[in-house]
Structures are given as structure tokens and as C-alpha cells.
PDB file of C-alpha atoms and ligand atoms in Angstrom:
ATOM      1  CA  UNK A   1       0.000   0.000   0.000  1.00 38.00           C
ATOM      2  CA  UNK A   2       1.119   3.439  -0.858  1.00 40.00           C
ATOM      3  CA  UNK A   3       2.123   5.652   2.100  1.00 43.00           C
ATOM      4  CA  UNK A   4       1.031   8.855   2.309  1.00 44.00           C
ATOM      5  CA  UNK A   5       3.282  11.376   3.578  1.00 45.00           C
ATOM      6  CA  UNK A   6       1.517  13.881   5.926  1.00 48.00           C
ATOM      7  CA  UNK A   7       2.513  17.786   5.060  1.00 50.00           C
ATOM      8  CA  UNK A   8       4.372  19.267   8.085  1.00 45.00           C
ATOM      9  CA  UNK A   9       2.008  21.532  10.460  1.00 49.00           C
ATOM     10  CA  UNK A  10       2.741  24.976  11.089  1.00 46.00           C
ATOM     11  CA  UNK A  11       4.021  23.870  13.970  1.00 45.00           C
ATOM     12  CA  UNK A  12       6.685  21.273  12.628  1.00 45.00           C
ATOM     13  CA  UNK A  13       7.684  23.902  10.141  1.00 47.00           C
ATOM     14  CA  UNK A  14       8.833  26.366  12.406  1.00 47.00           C
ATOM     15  CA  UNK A  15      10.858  23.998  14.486  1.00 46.00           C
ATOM     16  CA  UNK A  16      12.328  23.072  12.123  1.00 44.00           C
ATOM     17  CA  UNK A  17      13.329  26.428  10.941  1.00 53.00           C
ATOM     18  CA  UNK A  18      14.760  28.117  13.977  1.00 56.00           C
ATOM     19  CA  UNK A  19      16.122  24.140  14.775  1.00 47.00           C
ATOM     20  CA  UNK A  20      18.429  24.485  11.421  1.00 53.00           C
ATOM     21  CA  UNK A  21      19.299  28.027  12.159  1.00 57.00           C
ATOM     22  CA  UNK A  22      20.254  26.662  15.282  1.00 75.00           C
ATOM     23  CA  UNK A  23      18.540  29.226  17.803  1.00 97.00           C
ATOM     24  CA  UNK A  24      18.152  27.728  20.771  1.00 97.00           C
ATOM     25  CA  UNK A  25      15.439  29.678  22.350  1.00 98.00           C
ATOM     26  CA  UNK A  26      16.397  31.616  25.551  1.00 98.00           C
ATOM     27  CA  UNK A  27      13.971  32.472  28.062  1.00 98.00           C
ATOM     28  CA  UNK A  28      15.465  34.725  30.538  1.00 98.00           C
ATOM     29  CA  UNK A  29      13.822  36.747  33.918  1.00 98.00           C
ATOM     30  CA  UNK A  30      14.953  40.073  34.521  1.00 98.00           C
ATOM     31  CA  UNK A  31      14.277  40.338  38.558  1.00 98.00           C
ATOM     32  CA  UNK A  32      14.953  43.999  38.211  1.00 98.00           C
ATOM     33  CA  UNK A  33      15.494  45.683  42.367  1.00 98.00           C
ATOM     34  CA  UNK A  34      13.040  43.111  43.452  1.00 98.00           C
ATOM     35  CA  UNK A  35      13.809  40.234  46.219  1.00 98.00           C
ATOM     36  CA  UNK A  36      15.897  40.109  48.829  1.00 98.00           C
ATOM     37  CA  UNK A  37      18.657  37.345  49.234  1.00 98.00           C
ATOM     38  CA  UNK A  38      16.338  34.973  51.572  1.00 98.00           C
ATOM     39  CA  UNK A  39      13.221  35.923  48.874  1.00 98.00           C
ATOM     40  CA  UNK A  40      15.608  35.179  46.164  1.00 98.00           C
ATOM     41  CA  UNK A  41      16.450  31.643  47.502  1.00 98.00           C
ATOM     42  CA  UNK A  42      13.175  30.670  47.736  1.00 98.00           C
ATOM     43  CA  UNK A  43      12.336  31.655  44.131  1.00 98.00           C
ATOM     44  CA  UNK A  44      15.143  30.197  43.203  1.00 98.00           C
ATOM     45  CA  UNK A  45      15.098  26.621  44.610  1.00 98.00           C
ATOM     46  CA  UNK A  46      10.735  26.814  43.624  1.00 98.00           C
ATOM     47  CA  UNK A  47      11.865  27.549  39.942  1.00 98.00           C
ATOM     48  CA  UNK A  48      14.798  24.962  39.983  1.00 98.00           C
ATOM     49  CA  UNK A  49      12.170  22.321  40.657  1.00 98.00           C
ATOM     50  CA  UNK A  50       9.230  23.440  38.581  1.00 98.00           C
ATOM     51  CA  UNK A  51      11.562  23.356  35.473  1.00 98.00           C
ATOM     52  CA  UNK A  52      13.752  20.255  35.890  1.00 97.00           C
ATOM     53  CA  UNK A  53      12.254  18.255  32.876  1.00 92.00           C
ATOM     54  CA  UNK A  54      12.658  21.060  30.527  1.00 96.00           C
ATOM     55  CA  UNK A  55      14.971  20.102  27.985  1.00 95.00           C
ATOM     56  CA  UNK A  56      15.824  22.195  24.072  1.00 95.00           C
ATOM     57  CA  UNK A  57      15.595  25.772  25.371  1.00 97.00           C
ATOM     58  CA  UNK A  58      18.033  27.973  27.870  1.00 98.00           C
ATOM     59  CA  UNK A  59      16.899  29.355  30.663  1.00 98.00           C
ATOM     60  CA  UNK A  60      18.318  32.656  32.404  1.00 98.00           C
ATOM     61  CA  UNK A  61      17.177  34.094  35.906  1.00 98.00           C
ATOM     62  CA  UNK A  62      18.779  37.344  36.448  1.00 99.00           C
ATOM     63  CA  UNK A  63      19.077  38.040  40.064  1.00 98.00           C
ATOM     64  CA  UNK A  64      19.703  41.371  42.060  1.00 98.00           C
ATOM     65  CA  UNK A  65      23.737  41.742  42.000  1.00 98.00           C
ATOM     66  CA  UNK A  66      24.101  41.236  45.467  1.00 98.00           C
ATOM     67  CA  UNK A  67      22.077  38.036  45.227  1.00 98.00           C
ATOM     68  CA  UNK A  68      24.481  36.158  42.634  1.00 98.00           C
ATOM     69  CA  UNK A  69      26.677  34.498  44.655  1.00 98.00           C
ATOM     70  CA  UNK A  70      23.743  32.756  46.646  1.00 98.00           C
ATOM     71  CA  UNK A  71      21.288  32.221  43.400  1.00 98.00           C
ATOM     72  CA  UNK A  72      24.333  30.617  41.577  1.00 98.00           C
ATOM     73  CA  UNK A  73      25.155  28.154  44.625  1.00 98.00           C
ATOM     74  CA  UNK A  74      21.167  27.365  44.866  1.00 98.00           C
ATOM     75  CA  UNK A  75      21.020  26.290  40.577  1.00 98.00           C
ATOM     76  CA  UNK A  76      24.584  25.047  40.473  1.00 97.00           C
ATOM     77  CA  UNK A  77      24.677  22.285  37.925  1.00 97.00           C
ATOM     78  CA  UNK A  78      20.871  22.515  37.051  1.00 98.00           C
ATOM     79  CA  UNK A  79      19.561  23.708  33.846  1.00 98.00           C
ATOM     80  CA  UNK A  80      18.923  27.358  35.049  1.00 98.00           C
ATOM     81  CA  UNK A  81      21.971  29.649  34.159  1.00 98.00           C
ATOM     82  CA  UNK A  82      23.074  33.514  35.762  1.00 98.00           C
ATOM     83  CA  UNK A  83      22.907  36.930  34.505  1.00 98.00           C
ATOM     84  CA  UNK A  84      23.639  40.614  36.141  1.00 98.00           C
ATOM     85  CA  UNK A  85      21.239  42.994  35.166  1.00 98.00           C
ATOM     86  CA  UNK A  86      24.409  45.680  34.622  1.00 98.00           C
ATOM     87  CA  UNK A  87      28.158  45.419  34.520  1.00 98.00           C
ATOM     88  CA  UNK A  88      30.582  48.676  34.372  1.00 98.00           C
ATOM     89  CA  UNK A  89      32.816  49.014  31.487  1.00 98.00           C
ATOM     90  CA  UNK A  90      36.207  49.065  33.452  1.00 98.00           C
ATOM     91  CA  UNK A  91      37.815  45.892  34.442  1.00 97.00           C
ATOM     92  CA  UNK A  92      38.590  47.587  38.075  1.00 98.00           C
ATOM     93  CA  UNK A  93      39.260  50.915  39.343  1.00 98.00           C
ATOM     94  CA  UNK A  94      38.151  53.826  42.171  1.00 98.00           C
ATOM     95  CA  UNK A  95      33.821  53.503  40.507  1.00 98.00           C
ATOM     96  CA  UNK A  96      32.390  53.625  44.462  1.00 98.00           C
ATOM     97  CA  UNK A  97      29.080  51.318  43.692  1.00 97.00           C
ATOM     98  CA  UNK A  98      29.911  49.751  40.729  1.00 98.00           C
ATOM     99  CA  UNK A  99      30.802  45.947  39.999  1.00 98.00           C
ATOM    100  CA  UNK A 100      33.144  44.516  36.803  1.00 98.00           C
ATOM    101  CA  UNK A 101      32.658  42.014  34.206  1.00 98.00           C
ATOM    102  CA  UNK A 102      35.528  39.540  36.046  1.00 98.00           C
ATOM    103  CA  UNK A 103      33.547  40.117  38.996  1.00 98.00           C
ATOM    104  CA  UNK A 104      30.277  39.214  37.735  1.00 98.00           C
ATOM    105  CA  UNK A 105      31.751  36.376  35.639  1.00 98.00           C
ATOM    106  CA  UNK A 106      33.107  35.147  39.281  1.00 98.00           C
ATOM    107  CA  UNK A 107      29.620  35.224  40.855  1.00 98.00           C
ATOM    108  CA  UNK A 108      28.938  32.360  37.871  1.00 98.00           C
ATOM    109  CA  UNK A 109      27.566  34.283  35.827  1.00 98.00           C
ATOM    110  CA  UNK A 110      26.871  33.773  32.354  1.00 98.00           C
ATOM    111  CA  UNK A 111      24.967  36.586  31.016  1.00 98.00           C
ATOM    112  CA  UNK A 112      24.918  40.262  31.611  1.00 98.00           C
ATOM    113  CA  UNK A 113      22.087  42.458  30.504  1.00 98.00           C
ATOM    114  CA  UNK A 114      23.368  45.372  29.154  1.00 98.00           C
ATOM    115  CA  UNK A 115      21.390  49.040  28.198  1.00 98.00           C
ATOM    116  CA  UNK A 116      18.229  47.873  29.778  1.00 98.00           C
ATOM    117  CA  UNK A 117      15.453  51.066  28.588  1.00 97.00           C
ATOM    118  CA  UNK A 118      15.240  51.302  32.788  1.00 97.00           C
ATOM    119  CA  UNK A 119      19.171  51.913  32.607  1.00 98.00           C
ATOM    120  CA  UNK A 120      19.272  54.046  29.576  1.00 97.00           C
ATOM    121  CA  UNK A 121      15.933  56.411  31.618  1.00 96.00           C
ATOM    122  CA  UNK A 122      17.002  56.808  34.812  1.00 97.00           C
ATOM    123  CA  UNK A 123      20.615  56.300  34.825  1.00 97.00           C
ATOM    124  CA  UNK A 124      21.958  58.063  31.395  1.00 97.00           C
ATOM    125  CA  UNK A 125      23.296  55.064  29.239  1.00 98.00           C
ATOM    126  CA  UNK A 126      24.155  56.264  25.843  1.00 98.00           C
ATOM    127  CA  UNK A 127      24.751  53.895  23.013  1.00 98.00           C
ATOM    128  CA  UNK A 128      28.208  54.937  23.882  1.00 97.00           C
ATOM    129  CA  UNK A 129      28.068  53.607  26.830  1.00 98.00           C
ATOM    130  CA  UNK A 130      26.291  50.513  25.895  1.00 98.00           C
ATOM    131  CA  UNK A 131      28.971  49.279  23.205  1.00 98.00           C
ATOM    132  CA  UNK A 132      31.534  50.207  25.978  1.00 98.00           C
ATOM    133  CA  UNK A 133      29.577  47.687  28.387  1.00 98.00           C
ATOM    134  CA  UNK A 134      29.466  45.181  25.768  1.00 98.00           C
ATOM    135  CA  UNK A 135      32.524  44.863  25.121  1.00 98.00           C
ATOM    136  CA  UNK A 136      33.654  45.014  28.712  1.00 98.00           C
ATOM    137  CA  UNK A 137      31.017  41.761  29.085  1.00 98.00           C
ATOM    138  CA  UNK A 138      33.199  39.888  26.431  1.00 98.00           C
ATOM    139  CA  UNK A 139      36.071  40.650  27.467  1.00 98.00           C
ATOM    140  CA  UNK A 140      34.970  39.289  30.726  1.00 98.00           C
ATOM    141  CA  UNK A 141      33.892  35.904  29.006  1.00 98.00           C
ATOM    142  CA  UNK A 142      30.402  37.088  29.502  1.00 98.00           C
ATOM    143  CA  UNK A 143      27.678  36.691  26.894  1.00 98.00           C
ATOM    144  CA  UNK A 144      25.786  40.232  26.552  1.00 98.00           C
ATOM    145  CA  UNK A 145      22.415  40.481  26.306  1.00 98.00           C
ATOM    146  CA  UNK A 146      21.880  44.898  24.820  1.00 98.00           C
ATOM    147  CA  UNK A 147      18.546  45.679  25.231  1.00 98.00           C
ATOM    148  CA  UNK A 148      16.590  48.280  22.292  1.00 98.00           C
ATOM    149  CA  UNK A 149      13.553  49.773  22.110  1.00 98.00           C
ATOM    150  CA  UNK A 150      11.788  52.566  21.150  1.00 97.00           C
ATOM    151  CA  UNK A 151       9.316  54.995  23.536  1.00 95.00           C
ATOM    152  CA  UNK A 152       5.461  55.307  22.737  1.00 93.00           C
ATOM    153  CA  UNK A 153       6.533  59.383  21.407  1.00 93.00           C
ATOM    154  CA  UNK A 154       9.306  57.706  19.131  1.00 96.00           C
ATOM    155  CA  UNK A 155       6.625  55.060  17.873  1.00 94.00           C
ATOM    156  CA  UNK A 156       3.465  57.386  17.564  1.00 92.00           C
ATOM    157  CA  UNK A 157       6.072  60.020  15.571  1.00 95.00           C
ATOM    158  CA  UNK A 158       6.890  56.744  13.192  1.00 96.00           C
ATOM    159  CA  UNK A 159      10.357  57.113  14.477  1.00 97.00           C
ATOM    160  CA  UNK A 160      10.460  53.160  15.663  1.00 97.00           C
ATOM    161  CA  UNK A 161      12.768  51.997  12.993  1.00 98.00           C
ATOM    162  CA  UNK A 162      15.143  54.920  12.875  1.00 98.00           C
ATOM    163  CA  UNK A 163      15.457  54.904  16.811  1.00 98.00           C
ATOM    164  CA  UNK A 164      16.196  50.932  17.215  1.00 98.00           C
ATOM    165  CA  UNK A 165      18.451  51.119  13.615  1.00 98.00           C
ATOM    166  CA  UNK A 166      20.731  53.662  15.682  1.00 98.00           C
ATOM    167  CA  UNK A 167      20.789  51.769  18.828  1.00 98.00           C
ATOM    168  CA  UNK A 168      21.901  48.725  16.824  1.00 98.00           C
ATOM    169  CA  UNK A 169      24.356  50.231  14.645  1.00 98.00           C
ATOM    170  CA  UNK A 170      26.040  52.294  17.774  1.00 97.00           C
ATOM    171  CA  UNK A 171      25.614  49.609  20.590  1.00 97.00           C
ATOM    172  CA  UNK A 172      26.745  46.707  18.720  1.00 97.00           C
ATOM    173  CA  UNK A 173      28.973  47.194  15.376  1.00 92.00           C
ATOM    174  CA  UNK A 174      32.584  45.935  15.306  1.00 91.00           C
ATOM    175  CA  UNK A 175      33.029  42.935  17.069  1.00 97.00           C
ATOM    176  CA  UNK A 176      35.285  39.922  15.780  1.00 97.00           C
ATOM    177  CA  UNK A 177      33.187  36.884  14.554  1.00 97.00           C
ATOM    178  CA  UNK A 178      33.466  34.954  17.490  1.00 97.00           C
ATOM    179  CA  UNK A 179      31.952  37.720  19.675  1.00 98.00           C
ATOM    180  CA  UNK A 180      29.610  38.325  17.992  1.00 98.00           C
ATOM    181  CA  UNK A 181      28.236  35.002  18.104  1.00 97.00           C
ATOM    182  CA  UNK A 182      28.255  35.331  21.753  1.00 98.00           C
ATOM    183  CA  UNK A 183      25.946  38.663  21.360  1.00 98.00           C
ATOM    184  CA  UNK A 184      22.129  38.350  22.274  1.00 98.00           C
ATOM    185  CA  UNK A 185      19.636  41.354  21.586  1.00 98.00           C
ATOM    186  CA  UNK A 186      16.504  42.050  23.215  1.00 98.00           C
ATOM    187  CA  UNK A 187      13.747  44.049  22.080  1.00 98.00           C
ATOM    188  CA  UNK A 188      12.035  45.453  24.278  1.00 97.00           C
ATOM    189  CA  UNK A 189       9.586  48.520  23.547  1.00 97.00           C
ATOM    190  CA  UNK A 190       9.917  50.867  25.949  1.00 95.00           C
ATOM    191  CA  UNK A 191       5.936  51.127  26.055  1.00 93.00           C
ATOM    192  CA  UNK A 192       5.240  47.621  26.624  1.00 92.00           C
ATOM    193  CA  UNK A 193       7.304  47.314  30.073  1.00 90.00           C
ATOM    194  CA  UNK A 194       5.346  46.939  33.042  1.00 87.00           C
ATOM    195  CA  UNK A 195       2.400  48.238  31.422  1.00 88.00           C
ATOM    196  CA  UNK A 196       0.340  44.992  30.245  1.00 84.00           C
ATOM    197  CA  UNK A 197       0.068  46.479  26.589  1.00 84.00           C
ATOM    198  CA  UNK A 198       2.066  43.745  24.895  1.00 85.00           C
ATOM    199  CA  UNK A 199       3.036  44.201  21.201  1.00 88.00           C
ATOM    200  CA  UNK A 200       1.007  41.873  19.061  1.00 94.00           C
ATOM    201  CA  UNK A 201       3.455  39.635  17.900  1.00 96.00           C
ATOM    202  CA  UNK A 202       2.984  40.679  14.813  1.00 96.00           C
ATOM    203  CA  UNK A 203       4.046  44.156  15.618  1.00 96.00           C
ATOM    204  CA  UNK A 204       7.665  42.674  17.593  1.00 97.00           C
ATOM    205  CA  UNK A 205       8.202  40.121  14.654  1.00 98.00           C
ATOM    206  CA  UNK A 206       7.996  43.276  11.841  1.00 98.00           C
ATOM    207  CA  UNK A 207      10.956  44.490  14.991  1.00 98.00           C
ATOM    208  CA  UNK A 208      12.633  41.419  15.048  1.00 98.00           C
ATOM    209  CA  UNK A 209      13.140  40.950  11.043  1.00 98.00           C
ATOM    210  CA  UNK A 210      13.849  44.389  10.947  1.00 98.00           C
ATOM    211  CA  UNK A 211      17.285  44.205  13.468  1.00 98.00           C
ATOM    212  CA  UNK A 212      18.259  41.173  12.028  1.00 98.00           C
ATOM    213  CA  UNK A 213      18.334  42.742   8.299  1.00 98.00           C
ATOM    214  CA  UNK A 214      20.559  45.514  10.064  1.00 98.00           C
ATOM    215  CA  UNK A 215      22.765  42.718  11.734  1.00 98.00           C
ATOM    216  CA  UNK A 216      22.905  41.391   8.404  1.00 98.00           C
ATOM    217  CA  UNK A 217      23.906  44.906   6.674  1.00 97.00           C
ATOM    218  CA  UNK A 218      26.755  45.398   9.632  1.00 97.00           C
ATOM    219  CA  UNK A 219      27.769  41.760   9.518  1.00 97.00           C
ATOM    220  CA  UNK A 220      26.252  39.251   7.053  1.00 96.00           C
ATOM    221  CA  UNK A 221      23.477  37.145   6.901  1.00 97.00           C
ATOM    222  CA  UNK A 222      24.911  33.811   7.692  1.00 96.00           C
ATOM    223  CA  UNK A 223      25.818  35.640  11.017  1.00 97.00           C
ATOM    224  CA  UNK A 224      22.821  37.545  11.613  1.00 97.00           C
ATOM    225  CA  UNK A 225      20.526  33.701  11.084  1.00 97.00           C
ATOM    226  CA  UNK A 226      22.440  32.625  14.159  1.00 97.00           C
ATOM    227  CA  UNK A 227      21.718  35.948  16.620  1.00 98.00           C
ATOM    228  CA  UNK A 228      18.824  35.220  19.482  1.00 98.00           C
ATOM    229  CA  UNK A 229      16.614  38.273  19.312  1.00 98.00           C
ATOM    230  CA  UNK A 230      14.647  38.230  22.764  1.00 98.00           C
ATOM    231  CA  UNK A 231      11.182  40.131  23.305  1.00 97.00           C
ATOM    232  CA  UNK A 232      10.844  41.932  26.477  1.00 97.00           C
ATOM    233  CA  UNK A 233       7.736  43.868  27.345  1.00 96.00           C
ATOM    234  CA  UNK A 234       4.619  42.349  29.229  1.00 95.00           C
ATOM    235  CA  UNK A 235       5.715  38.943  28.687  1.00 96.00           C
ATOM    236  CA  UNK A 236       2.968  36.514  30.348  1.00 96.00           C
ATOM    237  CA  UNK A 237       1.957  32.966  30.389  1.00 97.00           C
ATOM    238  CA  UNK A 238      -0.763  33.774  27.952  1.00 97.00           C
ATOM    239  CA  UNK A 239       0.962  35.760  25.594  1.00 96.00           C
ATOM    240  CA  UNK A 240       4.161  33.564  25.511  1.00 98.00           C
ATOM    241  CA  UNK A 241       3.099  31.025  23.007  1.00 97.00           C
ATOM    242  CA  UNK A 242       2.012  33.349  19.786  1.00 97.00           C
ATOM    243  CA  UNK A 243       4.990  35.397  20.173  1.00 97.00           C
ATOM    244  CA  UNK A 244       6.963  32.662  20.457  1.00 98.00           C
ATOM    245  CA  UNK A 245       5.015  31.440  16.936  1.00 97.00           C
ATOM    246  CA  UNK A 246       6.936  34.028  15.300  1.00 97.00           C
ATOM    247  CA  UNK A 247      10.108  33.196  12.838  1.00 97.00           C
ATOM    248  CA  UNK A 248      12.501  36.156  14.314  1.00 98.00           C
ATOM    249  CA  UNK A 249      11.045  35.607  18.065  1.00 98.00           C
ATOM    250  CA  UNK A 250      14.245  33.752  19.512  1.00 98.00           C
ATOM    251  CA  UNK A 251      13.110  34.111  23.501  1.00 98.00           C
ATOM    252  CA  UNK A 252      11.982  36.643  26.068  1.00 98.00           C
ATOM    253  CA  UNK A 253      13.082  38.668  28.545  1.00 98.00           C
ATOM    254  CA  UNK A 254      10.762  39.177  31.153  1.00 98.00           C
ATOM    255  CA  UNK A 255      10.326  41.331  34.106  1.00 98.00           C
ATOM    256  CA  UNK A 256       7.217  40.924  36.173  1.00 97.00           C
ATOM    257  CA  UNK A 257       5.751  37.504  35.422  1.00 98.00           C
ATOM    258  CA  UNK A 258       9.430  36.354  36.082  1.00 98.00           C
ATOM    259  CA  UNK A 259       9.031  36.694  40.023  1.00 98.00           C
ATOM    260  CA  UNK A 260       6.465  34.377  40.114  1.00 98.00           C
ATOM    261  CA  UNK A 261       8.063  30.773  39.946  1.00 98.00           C
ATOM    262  CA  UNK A 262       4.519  29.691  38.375  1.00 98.00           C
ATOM    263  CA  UNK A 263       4.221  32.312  35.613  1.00 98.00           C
ATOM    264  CA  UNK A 264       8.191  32.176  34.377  1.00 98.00           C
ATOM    265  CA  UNK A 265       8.026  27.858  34.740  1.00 98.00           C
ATOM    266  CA  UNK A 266       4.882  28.222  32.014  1.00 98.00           C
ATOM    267  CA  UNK A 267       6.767  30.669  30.431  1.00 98.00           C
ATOM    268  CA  UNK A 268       9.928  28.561  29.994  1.00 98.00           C
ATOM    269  CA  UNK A 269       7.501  25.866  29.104  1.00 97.00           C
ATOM    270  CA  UNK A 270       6.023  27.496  26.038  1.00 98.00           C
ATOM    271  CA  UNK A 271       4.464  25.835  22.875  1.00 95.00           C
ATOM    272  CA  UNK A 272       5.037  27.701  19.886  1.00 93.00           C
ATOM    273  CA  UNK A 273       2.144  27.150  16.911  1.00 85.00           C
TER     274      UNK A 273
HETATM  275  P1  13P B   1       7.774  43.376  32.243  1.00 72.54           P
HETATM  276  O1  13P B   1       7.784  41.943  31.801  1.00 72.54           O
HETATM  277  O2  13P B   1       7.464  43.547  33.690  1.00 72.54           O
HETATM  278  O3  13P B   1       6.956  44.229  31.328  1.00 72.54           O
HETATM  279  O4  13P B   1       9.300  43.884  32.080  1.00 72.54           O
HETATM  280  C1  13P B   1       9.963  43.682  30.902  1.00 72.54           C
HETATM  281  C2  13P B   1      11.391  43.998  31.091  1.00 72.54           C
HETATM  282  O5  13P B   1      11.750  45.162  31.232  1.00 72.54           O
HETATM  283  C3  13P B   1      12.344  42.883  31.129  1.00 72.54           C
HETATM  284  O6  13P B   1      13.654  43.333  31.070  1.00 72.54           O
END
């Protein structure tokens, strides 16, 4: 008897296409100034459980600074990695309240986020400052995860594009192949944070194809296939699954529905259509 071949689903094809591209989705929490070090032990050893079996995708908790050490003790050899939520761009030096990329990679880190829109608002970071950061975070052995996004003015003036083009082209041109492969980006719309107004996913995947055409422009496109673009902004457990339906979403980075060990395990545990 003649077998019929079934046609892939949706589903199968987009495996399949981020699978060969070989983007393995990252799902990282952003704890922002939230938990102390006994409240961040107990989120971290609820999460570690709640997400043992999960297998195919990275996951990233991103701890207050002064939490590291513990955090990384408490998922030591799990499948939960570390980030820093900010590094600054000297190795050492007389910067009274400021920590280094050898010092975060120390804490076990393996991420740093880097020109968070929070960062960028209330603390000055310039796109100067952001490629200075990034680079510190490599030289460090640190993968970098530089946050863009635009602000609801930028977006309702139609300036979206231009605004995340020049944070891109500033923040992260000239780096050497093999750091750039380390490089993660994370889109993050500066309306969308803490808000509850999501972007469709149709609205963050135009974003998403968009910065990888200008990684592909400032490197190439064999390069800019392999670069994880995150989407920050709002993330839930209900919302996870269609934006994760969409070819340029590689992961999120999320904020509030990360300090709930619930919420971020369904998160992590996503089924893309
Ligand atoms: P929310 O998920 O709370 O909107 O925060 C997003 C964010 O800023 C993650 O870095």
C-alpha cells in the first residue's frame, strides 16, 4: 500500500526552521530591584524544581547583584543559568558602587544584561556607553544580552525603525566573529514594560526581522541567522506562546511575570504554533 506522507504543520515547520538556524530559544527573567537574598532563595530553589524536565531551550534568571553568589550556589549544575542585570565598562578601578565584568563572571555568571530602557531612563546610558559595556562583558567571558527599544513618542512620531536602527548600529557594530556570536539582543519597547500592553506579535516580529536585516547589513546574513533576538515587554503565560510562533522571536526577557516561579516555569515551558 502506498504511504502517504503527511505535510508538516505549522508547527513542525517552524521547528524546524529556527532548529536548522540553530537558535536555541532563551527564556530569561529580569528580577529587576526586586527580592531580597532569603526571597531570592526561595524563588530560586521553587523555579529549579518546577523546570527540571525542561529540555531544548536555555533558561536565564537574572538576580539582584548582590544576590548572585547565593542564586548561583542554589542552581549550580541545574539547567537554570546567571545573569547581572548591569556590569561597568572598566575591568577595576576607584567607581564607588559599581561591579566589573571579572567580577560578575566570578559570581557564575553567564549573562549580563546590558542598556536595559530602565538603565538608559534613569541612569543616562548612551549607546556609547552601551557598546563600551558590551565589550567590557566579552572581554569578561560574559555573553551580553543589549537591550533596544523605542518609547510610545518615538513610535506614535513613526520614528520606531530609525530609533532601534541607531541603537543597533552604535551599541553593537565591530566585534570579531566569534563575539559576535556570543551577542544576544533584546527588544524590548519601551511602552510595553510593566504596562500589560504587549506588542502583538505581529508588531515585535515586523521588529525582530527588521534588526536582524541591520545585523545582516553590519555583519552578514549567515551571522545575523544565528543571533537570538529576545522580546521583552509584558511577557505573560498567555501571551508567551504566539509570540513565540513568530520566525525572528528567539526568547523573552521578562520582568514581572518572572518573580512568580509559576508564571516564568509556564513561560519557559512554552508551545510555539
Ligand atoms: P515586564 O515583563 O514587567 O513588562 O518587564 C519587561 C522587562 O523590562 C524585562 O527586562
Amino acid at each position: 500500500m502506498e504511504q502517504q506522507t503527511a505535510k508538516p504543520t505549522e508547527r513542525e515547520k517552524g521547528v524546524e526552521k529556527k532548529s536548522t538556524l540553530q537558535r536555541t530559544p532563551l527564556l530569561a527573567g529580569n528580577w529587576k530591584m526586586y527580592k531580597t537574598v532569603s526571597e531570592s532563595e526561595a524563588l530560586a530553589k521553587e523555579l529549579k524544581q518546577l523546570v527540571a524536565g525542561v529540555s531544548g531551550r536555555e533558561i536565564l534568571i537574572c538576580p539582584p547583584s548582590i544576590n548572585l553568589t547565593k542564586v548561583s550556589e542554589i542552581i549550580m549544575g541545574t539547567n537554570i543559568c546567571l545573569g547581572a542585570q548591569n556590569l561597568h565598562w572598566a575591568n577595576e578601578g576607584a567607581f564607588t558602587g559599581e561591579l566589573s565584568g571579572p567580577m560578575i563572571k566570578a559570581a557564575g555568571c553567564k549573562y549580563v544584561i546590558i542598556g536595559h530602557s530602565e538603565r538608559r531612563q534613569y541612569f543616562g546610558e548612551t549607546d556609547k556607553i552601551v557598546n563600551d559595556k558590551m565589550n567590557a562583558a566579552l572581554k569578561a567571558g560574559l555573553f551580553p544580552i543589549v537591550c533596544v527599544g523605542e518609547t510610545l513618542e518615538e513610535r506614535e512620531a513613526n520614528n520606531h525603525f530609525k530609533v532601534v536602527e541607531r541603537q543597533i548600529r552604535d551599541g553593537v557594530s565591530n566585534l570579531v566573529k566569534e563575539d559576535y556570536l556570543k551577542l544576544v539582543i533584546a527588544y524590548e519597547p519601551v511602552w510595553a514594560i510593566g504596562t500589560g500592553k504587549t506588542a502583538s506579535p505581529a508588531q515585535a516580529q515586523e521588529m525582530h526581522a527588521f534588526i536582524r536585516k541591520i545585523l545582516s547589513q553590519i555583519y552578514n546574513e549567515p551571522l545575523a541567522q544565528k543571533t537570538r533576538i529576545l522580546y521583552g515587554g509584558s511577557v505573560k503565560p498567555d501571551n508567551i506562546d504566539s509570540l513565540m510562533s513568530q520566525p525572528d522571536i528567539d526568547g523573552g526577557l521578562v520582568g514581572g511575570a518572572s518573580l512568580k516561579a509559576a508564571d516564568f516555569s509556564r513561560i519557559v515551558a512554552y508551545q510555539a504554533a
